[in-house]
Coordinates of C-alpha atoms and ligand atoms in Angstrom, one line a residue:
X1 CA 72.3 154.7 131.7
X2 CA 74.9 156.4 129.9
X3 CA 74.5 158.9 126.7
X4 CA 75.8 157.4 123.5
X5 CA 75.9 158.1 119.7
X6 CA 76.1 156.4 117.0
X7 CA 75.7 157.5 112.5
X8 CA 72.5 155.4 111.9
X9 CA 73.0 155.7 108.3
X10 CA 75.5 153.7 106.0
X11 CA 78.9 155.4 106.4
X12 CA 78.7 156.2 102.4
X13 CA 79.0 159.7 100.4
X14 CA 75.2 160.8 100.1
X15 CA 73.2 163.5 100.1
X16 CA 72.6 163.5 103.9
X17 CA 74.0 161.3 107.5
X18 CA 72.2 161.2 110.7
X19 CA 74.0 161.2 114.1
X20 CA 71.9 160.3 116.4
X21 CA 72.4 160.7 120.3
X22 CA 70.3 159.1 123.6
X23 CA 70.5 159.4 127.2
X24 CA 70.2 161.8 129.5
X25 CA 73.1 164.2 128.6
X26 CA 72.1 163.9 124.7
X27 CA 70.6 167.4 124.5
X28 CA 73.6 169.1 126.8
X29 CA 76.4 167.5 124.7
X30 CA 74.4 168.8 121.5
X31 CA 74.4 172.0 122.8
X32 CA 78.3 171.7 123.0
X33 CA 78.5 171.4 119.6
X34 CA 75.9 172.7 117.9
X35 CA 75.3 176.2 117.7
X36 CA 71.7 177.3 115.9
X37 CA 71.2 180.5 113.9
X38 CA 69.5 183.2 115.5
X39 CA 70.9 183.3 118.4
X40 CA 68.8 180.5 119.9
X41 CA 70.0 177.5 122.9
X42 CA 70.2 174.3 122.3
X43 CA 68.7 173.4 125.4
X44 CA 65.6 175.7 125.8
X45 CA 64.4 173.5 122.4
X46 CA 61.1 171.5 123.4
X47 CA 60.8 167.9 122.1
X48 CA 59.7 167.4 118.6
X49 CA 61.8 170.3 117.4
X50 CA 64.1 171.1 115.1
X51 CA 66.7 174.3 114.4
X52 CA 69.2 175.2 111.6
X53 CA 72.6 175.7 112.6
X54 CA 76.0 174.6 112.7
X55 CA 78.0 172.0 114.2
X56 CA 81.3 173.8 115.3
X57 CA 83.8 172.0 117.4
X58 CA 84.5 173.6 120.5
X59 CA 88.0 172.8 120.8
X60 CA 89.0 175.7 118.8
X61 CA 85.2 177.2 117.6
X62 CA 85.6 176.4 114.0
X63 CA 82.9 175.8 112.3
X64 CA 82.4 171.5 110.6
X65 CA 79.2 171.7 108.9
X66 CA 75.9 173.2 108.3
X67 CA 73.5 171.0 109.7
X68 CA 69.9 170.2 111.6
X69 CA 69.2 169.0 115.0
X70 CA 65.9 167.6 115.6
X71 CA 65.6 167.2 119.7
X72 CA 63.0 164.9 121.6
X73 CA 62.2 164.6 125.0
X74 CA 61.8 161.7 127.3
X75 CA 60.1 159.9 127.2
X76 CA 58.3 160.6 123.7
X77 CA 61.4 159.7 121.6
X78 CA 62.1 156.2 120.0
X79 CA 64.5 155.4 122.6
X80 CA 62.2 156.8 125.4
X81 CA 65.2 158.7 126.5
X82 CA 66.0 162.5 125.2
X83 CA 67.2 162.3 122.2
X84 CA 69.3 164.5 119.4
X85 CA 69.3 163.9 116.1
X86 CA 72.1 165.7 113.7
X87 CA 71.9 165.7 109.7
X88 CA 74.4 166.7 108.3
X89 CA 75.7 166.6 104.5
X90 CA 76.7 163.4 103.8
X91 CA 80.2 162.9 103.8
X92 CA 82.2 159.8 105.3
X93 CA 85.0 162.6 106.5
X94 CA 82.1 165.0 108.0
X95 CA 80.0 162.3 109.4
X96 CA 83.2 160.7 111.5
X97 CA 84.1 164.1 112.5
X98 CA 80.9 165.1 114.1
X99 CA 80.9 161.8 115.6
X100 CA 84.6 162.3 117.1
X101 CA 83.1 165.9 118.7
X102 CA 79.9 164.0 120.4
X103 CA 82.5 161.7 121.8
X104 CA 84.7 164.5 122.8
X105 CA 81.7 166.0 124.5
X106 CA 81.1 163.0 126.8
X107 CA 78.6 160.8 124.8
X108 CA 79.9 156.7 124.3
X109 CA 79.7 155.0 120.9
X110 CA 76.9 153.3 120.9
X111 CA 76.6 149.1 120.4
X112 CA 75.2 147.4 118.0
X113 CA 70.9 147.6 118.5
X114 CA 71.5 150.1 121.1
X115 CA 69.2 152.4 120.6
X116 CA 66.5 149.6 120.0
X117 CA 67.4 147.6 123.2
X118 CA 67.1 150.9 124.8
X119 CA 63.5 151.5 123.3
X120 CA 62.6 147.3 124.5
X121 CA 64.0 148.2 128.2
X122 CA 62.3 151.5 128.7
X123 CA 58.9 149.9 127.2
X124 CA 58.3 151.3 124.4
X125 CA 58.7 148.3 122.9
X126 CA 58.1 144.5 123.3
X127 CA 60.8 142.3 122.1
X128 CA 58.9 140.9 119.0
X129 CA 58.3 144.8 117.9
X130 CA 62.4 145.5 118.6
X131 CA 63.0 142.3 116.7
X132 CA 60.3 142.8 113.5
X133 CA 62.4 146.2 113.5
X134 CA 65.2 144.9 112.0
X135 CA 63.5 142.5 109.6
X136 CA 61.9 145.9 108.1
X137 CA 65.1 147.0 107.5
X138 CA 65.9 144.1 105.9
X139 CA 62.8 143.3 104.3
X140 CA 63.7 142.4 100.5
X141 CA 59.8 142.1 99.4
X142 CA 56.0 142.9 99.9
X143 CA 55.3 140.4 101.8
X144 CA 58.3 140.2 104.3
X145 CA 58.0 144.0 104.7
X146 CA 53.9 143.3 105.5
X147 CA 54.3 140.6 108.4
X148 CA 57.6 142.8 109.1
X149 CA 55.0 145.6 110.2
X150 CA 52.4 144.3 111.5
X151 CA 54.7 142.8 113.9
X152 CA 56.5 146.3 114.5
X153 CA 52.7 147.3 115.1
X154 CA 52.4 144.7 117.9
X155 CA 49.8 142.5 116.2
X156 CA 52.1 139.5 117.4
X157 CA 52.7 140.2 120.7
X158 CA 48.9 141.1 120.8
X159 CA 48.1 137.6 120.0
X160 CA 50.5 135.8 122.3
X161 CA 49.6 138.5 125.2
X162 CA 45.8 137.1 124.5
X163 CA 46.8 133.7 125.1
X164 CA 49.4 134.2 128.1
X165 CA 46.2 136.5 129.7
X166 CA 44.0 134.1 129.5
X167 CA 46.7 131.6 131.0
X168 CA 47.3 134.0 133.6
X169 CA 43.7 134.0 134.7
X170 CA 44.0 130.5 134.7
X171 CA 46.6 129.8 137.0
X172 CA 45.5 132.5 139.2
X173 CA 41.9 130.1 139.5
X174 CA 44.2 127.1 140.0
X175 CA 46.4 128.8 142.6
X176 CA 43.1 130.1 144.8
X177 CA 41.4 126.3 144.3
X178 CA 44.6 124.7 145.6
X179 CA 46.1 127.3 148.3
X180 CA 43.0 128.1 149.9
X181 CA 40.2 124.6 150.0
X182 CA 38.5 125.8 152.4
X183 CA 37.2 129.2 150.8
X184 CA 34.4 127.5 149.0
X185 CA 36.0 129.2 146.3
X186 CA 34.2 127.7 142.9
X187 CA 36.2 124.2 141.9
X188 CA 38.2 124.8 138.8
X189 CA 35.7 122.9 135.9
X190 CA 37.6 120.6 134.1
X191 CA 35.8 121.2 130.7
X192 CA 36.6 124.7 131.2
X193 CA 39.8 123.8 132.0
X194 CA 40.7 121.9 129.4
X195 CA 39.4 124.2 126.6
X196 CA 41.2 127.1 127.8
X197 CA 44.3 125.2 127.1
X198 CA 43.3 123.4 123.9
X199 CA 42.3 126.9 122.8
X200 CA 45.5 128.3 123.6
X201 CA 47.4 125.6 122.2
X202 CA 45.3 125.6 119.2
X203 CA 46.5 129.5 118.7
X204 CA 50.1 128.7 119.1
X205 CA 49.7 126.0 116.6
X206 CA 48.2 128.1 114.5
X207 CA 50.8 130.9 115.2
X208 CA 54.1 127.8 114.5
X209 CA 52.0 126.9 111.7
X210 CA 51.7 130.5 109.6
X211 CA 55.6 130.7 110.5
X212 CA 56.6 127.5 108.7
X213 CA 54.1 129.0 105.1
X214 CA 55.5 132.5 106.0
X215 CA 59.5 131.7 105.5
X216 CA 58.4 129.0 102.6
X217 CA 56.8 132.4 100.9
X218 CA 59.6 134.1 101.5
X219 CA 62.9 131.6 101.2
X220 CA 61.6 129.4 98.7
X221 CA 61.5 125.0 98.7
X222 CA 64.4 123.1 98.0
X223 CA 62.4 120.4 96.1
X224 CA 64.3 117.1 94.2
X225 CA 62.8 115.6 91.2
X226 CA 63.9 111.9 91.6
X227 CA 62.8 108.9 89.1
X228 CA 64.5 106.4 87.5
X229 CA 66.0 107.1 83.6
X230 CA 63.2 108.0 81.3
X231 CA 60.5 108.3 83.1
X232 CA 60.7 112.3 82.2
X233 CA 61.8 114.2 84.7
X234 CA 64.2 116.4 82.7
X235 CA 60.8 117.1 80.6
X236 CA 58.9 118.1 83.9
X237 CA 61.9 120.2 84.7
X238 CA 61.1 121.9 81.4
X239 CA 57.4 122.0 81.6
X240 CA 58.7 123.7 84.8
X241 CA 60.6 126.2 83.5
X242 CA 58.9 127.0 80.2
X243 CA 61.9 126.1 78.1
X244 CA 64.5 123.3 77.2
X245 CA 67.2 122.8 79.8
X246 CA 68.7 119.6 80.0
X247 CA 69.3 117.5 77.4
X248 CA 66.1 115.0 76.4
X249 CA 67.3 111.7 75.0
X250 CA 65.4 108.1 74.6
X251 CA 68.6 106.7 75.9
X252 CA 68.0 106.0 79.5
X253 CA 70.3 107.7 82.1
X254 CA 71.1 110.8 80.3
X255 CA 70.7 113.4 82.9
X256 CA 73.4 112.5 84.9
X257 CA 74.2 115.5 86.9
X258 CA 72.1 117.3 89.3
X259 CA 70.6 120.5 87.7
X260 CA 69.2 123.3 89.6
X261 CA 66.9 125.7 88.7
X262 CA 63.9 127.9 90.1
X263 CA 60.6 127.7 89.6
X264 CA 57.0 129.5 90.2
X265 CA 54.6 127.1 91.2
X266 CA 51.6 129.5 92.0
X267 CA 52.8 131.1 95.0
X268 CA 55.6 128.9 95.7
X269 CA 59.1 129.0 94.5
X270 CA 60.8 125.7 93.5
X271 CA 64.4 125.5 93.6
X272 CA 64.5 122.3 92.0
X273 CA 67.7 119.8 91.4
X274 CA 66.7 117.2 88.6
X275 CA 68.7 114.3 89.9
X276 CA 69.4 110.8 88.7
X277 CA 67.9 107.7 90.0
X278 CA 68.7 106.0 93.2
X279 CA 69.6 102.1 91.6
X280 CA 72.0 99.8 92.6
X281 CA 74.8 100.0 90.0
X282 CA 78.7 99.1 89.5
X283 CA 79.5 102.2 87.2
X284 CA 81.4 103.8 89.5
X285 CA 80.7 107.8 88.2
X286 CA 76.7 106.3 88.1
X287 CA 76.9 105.4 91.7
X288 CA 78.3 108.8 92.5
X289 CA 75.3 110.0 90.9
X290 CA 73.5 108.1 93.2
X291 CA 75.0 108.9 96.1
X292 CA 74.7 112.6 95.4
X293 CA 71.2 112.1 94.6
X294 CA 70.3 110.3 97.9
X295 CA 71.9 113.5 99.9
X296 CA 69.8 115.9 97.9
X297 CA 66.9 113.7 99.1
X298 CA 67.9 113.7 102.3
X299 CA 68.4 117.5 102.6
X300 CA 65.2 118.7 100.5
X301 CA 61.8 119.6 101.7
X302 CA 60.1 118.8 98.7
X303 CA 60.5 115.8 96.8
X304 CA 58.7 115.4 93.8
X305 CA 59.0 111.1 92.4
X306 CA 58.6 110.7 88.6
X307 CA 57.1 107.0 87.7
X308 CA 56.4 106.3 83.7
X309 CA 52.6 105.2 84.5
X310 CA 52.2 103.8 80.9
X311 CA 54.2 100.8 82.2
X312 CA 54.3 98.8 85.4
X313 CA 56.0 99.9 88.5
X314 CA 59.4 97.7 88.6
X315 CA 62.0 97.0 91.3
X316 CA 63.6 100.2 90.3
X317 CA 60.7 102.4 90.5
X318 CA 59.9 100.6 94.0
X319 CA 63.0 100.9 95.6
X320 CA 62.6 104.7 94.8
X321 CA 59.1 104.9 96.4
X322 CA 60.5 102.8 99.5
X323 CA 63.4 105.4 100.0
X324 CA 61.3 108.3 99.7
X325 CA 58.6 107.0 101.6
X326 CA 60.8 106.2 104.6
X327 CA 62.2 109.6 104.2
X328 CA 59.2 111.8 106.3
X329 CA 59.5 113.9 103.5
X330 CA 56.9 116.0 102.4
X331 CA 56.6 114.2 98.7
X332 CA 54.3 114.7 95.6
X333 CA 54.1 111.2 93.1
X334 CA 53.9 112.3 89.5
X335 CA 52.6 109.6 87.0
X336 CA 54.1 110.8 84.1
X337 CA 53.3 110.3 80.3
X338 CA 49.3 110.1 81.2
X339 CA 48.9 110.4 77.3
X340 CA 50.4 106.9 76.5
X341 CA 47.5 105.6 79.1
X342 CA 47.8 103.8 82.6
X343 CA 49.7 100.8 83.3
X344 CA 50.1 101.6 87.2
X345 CA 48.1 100.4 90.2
X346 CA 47.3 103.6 91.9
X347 CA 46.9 101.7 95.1
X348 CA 50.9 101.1 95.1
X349 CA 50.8 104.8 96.1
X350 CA 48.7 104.7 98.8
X351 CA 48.8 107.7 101.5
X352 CA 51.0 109.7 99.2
X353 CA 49.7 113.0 97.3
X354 CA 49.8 111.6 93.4
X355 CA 49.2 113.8 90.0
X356 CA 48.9 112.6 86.9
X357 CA 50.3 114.2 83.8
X358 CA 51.7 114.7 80.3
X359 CA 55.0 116.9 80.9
X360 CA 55.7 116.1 77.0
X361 CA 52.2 117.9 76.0
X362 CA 52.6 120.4 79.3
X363 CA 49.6 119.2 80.8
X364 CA 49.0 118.8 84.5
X365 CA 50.2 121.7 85.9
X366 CA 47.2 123.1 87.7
X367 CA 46.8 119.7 89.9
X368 CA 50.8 119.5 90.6
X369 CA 50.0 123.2 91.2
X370 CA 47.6 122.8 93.7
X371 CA 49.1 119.5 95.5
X372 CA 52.2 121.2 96.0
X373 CA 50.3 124.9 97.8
X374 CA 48.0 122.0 99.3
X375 CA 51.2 120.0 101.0
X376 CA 52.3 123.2 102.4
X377 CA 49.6 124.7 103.3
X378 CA 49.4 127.8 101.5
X379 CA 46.2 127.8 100.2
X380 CA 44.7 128.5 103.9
X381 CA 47.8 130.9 104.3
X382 CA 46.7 134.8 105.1
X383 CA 49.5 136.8 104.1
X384 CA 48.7 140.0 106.7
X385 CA 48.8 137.0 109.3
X386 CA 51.5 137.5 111.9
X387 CA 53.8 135.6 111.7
X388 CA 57.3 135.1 113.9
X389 CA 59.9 136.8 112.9
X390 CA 62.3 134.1 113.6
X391 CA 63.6 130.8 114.8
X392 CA 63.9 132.0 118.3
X393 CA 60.4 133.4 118.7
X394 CA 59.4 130.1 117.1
X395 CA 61.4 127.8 119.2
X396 CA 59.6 129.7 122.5
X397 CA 56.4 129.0 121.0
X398 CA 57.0 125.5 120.3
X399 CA 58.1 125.0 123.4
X400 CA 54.9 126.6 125.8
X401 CA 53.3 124.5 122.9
X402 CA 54.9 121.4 124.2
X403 CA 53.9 122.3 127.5
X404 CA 50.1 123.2 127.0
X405 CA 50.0 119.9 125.7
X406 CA 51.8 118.0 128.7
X407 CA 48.7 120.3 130.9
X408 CA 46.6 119.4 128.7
X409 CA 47.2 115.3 129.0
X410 CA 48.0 115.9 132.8
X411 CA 44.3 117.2 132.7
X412 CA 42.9 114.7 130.7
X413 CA 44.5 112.2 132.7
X414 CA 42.7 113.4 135.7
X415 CA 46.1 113.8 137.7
X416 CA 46.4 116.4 140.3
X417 CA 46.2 119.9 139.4
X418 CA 49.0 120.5 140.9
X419 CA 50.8 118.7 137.5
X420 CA 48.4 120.9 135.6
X421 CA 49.7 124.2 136.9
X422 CA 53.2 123.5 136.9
X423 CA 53.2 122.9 132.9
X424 CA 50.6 125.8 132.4
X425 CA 53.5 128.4 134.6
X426 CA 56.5 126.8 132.1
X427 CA 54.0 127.7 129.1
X428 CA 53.5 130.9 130.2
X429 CA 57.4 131.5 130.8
X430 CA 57.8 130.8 127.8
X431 CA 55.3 133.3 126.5
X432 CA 56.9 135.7 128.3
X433 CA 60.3 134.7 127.1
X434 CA 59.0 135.7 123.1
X435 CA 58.1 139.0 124.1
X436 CA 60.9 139.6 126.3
X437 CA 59.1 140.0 129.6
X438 CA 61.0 137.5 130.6
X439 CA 64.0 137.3 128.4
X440 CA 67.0 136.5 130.2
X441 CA 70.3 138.8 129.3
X442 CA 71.5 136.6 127.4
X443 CA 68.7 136.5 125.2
X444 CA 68.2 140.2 125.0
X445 CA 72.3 140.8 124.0
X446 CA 71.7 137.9 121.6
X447 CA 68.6 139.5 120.0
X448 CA 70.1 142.9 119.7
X449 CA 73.9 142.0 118.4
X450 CA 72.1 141.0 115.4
X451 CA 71.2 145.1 114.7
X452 CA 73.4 147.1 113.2
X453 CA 74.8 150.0 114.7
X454 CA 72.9 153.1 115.2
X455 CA 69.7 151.4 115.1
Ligands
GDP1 P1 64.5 111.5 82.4 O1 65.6 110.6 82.1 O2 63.7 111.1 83.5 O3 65.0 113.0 82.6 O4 63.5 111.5 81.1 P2 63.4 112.5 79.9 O5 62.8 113.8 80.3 O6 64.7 112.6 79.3 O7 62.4 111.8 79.0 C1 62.6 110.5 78.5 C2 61.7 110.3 77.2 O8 60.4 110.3 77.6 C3 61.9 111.4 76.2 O9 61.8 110.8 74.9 C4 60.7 112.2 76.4 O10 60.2 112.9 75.2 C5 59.6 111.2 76.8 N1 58.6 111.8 77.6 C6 58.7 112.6 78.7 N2 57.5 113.0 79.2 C7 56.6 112.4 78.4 C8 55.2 112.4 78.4 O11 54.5 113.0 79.2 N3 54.5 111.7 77.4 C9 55.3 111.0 76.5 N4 54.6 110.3 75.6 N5 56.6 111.0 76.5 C10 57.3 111.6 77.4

């Protein structure tokens, strides 16, 4: 493999840059431009050093910048290659410069990820660490720096390495049972059978699962607060968001535009639109309204539907629930204005998460609270659980999922096992697809041209 370079911090004035060079010639083309004081070489330095000294170019001797050079050797450096590390002052004119001489002395600029997608082929990393590298650097919190690391630390590929082993063991029963009858080898046990895969399935569900809370922590819920006129929801919003934002009137169909806002709700973050109703109407800027409302319906994740509960449920409020109900949303009912006493049949709600409260006297939080953490989840949720770092590790988890299950009705189904190990083999494929075992180049140049350089 060749020896490239690459600055691997932000071309921007600061106090220091590092130039960092991999591959086998790394520590010969430092030595071509870096002389160290004292009369020392460049390349009698043992790994896990570092010298003072100056980075000349060679072209004509003079002399760029003071700097240090840390050197590894392979295969104890990040990349697992050797490896020489310059820092220099940091200047944007300096830091180019010393670039220009490693290129002049033979190294290539290196791609985007290189240096981590050299780390993932030499070993020293799985894909899921390589990956969970990145999202440390881009971590914006605690808790998305937390799962960041743990994954960096391999806890994740720990966990799906459990579950592909004992797949692996698996197969290789099924494979003996099948390929050789008449060993008297022990018959495969169906219970056995079966709960090795319900167990694995049952981890990777658990595993999809912590994914879905984990990026809900951490990107927030688009959540729509529909009702008809009146029934309060620009005074939830406010109970919401501790002050007066839209306008309150007694006249119904005030808030006609959609207002967004964020919100804590315990753990979760809100972002929450406050949008009109959804009724039939010949105004033709109302039924804008409405058809703006209904997309923000369709698009959320959340929708929370505001009925006045001291006052029958009428064909406006129940063509609401019908629309959200058919919408396989995850949806909260709020029977508002609990202090004027109940008028509504609970039992027109049936199935759905309701809450009763008083937004006007701000009371009712706590249960809205806990529905809401409850409907996703996040008061089971561990937050030093591993969790995928993105869609594609999620979308090959899903799919061994998908195919643990298809094994596991193949078994249950008492067809041959033949059917069993074919789905169990694309499970584990997958598996080793996360953790780049068995990631295909396409995959691998995908997942590393989302690095930056000199990372
Ligand atoms: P929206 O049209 O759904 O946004 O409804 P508003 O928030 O504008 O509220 C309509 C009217 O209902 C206002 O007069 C509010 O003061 C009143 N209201 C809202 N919530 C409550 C409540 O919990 N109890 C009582 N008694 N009145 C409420």
């Amino acid at each position: 493999m060749s020896t490239v370079c690459a600055v691997s911090t932000p071309l921007a004035e600061g106090g220091l840059a590092v130039i960092r060079i991999s591959g086998e010639d790394a520590v010969a083309a430092a030595e071509r431009i870096f002389v160290p004081f004292g009369g020392k070489r460049v390349s009698d330095m043992p790994g896990y050093t570092c010298t003072y000294g100056r980075v000349i170019d060679p072209a004509d001797g003079s002399v760029v910048d003071d700097a240090m050079l840390t050197v590894f050797r392979a295969p104890h450096s990040y990349t697992g290659e050797d490896t020489a590390e310059i820092s220099c002052h940091g200047g944007v004119y300096i830091t180019k410069r010393i670039l220009r001489l490693c290129l002049a002395a033979g190294c290539q600029q290196a791609d985007r990820g290189e240096f981590t997608k050299r780390a993932f082929i030499n070993g020293k990393l799985s894909m899921t660490q390589a990956e969970a590298v990145m999202d440390m650097i881009s971590a914006r919190g605690e808790l998305s720096l937390r799962s960041a690391r743990l994954t960096r630390e391999g806890r994740l590929f720990k966990r799906i390495d459990a579950v592909k082993d004992r797949l692996v063991t698996l197969l290789g029963e099924l494979a003996a049972w099948v390929d050789y009858p008449e060993e008297d080898l022990p018959a495969v046990e169906e219970g056995a059978l079966k709960a090795t895969l319900a167990d694995a399935a049952g981890e990777l569900e658990r595993l999809v699962r912590d994914y879905d809370c984990g990026m809900v922590l951490r990107r927030g819920i688009d959540t729509v607060i529909a009702g008809k006129p009146n029934v309060g929801k620009s005074t939830l919003m406010n109970m919401l968001l501790g002050y007066e934002r839209s306008i309150v009137t007694e006249a119904a169909g005030t808030t006609r535009d959609v207002i967004e806002e964020t919100v804590k709700l315990g753990e979760l973050e809100l972002k929450l639109s406050d949008t009109a109703g959804i009724r039939e109407t010949d105004d033709r800027i109302e039924q804008l309204g409405v058809s703006l409302a209904k997309k923000r319906l369709d698009e959320c994740a959340l929708i929370i539907a505001v009925f006045d509960t001291s006052s029958p449920l009428d064909s406006e409020d129940r063509e609401l629930l019908n629309y959200v109900r058919g919408l396989d949303k995850r949806l909260i009912v709020v029977l508002n204005k609990s202090d004027l006493g109940n008028a509504v049949d609970e039992k027109e709600f049936a199935g759905i998460k309701t809450v009763g409260i008083s937004a006007k006297n701000g009371e009712g939080l706590e249960a809205l609270t806990a529905a809401a953490s409850e409907l996703f989840g996040i008061s089971s949720y561990d937050a030093d659980t591993t969790i995928f770092a993105n869609e594609r590790q999620k979308r090959c988890a899903e799919s061994a999922l998908e195919k643990l299950r298809a094994a596991l009705a193949a078994a249950e189904l008492g067809e041959t096992l033949d059917a069993v190990t074919v789905m169990t083999d694309a499970a584990v494929s997958e598996l080793m697809e996360l953790t780049g075992e068995r990631a295909t180049e396409a995959v691998v140049e995908e997942v590393f041209s989302r690095f930056c350089v000199g990372k």
